[in-house]
Short mmCIF file of C-alpha atoms in Angstrom, two decimals:
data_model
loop_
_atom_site.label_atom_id
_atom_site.label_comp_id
_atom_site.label_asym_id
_atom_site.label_seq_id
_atom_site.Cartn_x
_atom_site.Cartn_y
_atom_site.Cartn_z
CA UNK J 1 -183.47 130.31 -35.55
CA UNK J 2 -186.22 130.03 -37.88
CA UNK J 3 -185.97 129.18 -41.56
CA UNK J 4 -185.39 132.13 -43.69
CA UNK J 5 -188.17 130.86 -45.91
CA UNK J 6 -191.71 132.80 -45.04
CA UNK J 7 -194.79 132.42 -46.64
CA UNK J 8 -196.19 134.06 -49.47
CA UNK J 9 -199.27 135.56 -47.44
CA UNK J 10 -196.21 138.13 -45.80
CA UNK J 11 -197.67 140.99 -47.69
CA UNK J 12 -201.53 140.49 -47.34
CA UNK J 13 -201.07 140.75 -43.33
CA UNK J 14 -201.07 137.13 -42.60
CA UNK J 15 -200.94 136.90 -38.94
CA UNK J 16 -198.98 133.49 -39.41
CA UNK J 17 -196.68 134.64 -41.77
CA UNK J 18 -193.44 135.23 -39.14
CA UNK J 19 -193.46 131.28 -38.02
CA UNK J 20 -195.34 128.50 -40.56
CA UNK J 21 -195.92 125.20 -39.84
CA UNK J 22 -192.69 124.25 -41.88
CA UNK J 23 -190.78 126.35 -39.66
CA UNK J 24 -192.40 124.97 -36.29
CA UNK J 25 -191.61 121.28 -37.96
CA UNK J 26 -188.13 122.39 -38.15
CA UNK J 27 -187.26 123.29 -34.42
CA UNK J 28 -189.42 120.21 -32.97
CA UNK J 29 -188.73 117.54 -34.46
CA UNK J 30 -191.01 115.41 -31.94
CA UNK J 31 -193.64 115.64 -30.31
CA UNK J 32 -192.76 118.04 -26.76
CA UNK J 33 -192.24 115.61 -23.46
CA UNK J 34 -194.98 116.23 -21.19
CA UNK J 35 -191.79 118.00 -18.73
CA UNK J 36 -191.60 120.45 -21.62
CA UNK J 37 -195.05 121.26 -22.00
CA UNK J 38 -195.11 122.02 -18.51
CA UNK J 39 -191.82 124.22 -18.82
CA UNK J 40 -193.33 125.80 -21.81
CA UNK J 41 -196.64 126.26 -20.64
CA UNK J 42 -194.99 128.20 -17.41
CA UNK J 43 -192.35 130.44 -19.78
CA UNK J 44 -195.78 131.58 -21.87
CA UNK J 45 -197.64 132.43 -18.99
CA UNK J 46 -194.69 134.20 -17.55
CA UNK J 47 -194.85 136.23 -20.62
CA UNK J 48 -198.14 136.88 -20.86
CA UNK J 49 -198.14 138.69 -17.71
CA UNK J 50 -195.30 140.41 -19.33
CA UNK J 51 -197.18 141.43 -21.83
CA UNK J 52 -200.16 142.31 -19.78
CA UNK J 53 -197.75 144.80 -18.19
CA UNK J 54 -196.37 145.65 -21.02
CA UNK J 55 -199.98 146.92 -22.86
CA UNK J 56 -200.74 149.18 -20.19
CA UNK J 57 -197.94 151.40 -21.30
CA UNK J 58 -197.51 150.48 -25.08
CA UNK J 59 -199.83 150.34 -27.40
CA UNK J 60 -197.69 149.68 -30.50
CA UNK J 61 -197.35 147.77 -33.28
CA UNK J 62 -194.76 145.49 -32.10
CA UNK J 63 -196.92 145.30 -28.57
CA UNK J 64 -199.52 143.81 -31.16
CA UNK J 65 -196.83 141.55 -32.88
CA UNK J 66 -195.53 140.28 -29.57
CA UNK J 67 -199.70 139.27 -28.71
CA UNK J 68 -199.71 137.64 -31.85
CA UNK J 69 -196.49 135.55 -31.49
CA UNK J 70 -197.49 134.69 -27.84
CA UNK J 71 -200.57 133.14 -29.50
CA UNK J 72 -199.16 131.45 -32.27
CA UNK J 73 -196.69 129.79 -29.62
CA UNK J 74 -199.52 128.96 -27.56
CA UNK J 75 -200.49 126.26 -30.32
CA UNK J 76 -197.41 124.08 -29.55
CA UNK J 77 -199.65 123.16 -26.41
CA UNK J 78 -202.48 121.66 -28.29
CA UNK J 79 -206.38 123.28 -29.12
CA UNK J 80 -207.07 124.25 -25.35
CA UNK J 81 -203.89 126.08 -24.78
CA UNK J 82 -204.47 127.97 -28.10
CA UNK J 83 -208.38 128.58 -27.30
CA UNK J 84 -207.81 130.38 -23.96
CA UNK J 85 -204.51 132.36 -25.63
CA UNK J 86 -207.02 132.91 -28.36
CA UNK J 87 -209.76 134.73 -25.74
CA UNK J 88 -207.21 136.51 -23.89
CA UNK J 89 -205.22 138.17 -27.43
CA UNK J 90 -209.16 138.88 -28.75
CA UNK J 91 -209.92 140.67 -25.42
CA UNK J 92 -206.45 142.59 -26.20
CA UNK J 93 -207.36 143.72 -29.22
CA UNK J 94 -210.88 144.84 -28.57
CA UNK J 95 -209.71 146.87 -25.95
CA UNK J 96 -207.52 148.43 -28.28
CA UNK J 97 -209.93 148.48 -31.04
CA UNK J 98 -207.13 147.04 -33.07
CA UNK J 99 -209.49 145.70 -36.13
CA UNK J 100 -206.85 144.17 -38.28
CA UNK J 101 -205.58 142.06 -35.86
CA UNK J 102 -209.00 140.92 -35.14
CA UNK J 103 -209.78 140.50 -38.04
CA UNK J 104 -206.84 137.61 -38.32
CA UNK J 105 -207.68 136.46 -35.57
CA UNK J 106 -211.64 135.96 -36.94
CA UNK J 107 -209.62 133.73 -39.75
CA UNK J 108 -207.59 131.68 -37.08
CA UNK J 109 -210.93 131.30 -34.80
CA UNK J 110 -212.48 129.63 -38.05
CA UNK J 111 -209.52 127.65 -39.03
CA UNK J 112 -209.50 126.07 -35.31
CA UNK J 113 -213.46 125.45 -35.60
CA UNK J 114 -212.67 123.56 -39.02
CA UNK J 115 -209.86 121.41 -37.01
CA UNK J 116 -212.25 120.67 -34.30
CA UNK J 117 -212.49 116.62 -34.17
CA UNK J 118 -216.61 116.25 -33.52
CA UNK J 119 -215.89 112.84 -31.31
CA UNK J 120 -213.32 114.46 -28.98
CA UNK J 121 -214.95 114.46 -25.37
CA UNK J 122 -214.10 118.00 -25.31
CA UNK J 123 -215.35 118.83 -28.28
CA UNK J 124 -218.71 120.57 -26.81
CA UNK J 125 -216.30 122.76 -24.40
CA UNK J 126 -214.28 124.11 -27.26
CA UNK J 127 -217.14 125.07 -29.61
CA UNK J 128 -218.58 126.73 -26.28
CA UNK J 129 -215.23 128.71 -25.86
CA UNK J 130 -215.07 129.39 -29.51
CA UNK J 131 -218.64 130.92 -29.39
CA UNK J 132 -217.72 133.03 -26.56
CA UNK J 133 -214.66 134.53 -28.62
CA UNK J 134 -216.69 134.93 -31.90
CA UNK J 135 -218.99 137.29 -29.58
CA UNK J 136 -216.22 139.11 -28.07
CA UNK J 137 -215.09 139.78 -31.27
CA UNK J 138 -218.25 141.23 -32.40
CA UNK J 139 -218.95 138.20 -35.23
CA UNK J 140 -222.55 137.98 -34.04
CA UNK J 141 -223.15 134.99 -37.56
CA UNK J 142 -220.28 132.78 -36.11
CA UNK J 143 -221.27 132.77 -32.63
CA UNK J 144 -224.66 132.04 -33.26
CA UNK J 145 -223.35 129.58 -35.68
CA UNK J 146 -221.63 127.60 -33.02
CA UNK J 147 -224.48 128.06 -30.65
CA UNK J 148 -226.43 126.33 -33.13
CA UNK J 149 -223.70 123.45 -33.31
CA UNK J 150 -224.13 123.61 -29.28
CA UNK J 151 -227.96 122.89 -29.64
CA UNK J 152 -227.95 120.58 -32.04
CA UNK J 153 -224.88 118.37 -30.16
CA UNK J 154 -227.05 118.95 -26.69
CA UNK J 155 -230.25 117.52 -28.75
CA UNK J 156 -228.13 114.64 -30.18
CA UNK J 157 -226.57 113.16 -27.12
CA UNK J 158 -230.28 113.70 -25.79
CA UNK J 159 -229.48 116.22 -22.70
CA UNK J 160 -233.04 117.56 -22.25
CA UNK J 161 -234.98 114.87 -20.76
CA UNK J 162 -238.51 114.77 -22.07
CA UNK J 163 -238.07 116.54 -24.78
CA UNK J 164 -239.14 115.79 -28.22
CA UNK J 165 -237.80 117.56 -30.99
CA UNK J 166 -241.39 118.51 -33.61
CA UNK J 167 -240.43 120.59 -36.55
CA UNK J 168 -242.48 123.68 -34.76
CA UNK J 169 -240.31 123.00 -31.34
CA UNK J 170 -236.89 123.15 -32.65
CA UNK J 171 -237.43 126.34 -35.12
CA UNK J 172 -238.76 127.93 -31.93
CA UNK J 173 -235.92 127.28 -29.85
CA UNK J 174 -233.43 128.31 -32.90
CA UNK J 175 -234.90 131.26 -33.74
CA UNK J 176 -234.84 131.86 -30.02
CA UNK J 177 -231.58 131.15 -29.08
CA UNK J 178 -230.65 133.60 -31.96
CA UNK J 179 -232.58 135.97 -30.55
CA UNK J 180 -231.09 135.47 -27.17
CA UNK J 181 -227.55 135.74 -27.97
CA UNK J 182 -228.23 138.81 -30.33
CA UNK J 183 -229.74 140.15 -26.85
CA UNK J 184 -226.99 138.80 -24.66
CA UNK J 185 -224.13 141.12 -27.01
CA UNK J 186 -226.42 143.87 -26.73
CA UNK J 187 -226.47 144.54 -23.17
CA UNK J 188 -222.99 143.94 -22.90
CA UNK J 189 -222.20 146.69 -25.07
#
């Protein structure tokens, strides 16, 4: 099924290390049909309420392999398919206090931030999302980080109306939307 060649990373934990890109290259040749999207997309949330099930009795390793491969399968549906797969596996493994697996997934959140294409329309919904991960996984620098990006996209497109970005105005508001979000994680611990 998949090539018998695996990545080098196999030993230092590499979450992606069971199906590489080669390998995904390999079983679609082409691009996926919008029908099998759509038949995809419906077999992986079929098993993602499997696995749902599934973690409220096992708590195992392969429990945490089969979250893992559910995400990485996700990505055949494009960046907001992976984001919300991405959210639901980090709320998984939080719950579970499973850090290694987090902390993979902190590597894959970053790799998807440096893919992000800054002109897509949905560009400011993604970094949102991705924020919103980074907090639940307790990386308090890379949400504010993409809070900043947030700001700073909201202030280019010109979203606040009267406003008029002075040197003393906009280090207020960063330091205090640092300060908010630091706040925000806070209570909900």
């Amino acid at each position: 099924f998949f090539s018998s060649r695996r990545r080098h990373t196999r030993l230092q934990g590499d979450w992606s290390s069971d199906v590489c890109s080669s390998d995904l290259n390999l079983l679609l040749p082409r691009p996926l049909s919008p029908l099998e999207k759509r038949a995809l997309g419906q077999a992986l949330d079929q098993l993602a309420n499997q696995l749902v099930n599934l973690s409220a009795q096992d708590r195992s390793e392969v429990t945490i392999q089969l979250w893992l491969r559910w995400l990485r399968l996700s990505r055949l549906l494009g960046t907001d398919r992976e984001i919300q797969a991405l959210e639901q596996t980090v709320r998984q493994m939080r719950d579970w206090n499973a850090t290694q697996p987090l902390q993979l997934l902190a590597v894959r959140l970053g790799l998807i931030v440096t893919d992000l294409d800054g002109t897509d329309a949905a560009y400011g919904a993604r970094v949102e999302a991705l924020a919103r991960i980074a907090g639940l996984m307790g990386n308090l620098e890379a949400a504010v980080n993409l809070r900043r990006t947030l700001a700073t996209l909201a202030l280019n497109r010109g979203d606040r109306p009267g406003y008029q970005a002075d040197r003393k105005s906009t280090r207020l508001n960063s330091s205090h939307l640092v300060i908010s979000y630091a706040v925000f994680c806070l209570k909900k611990k």
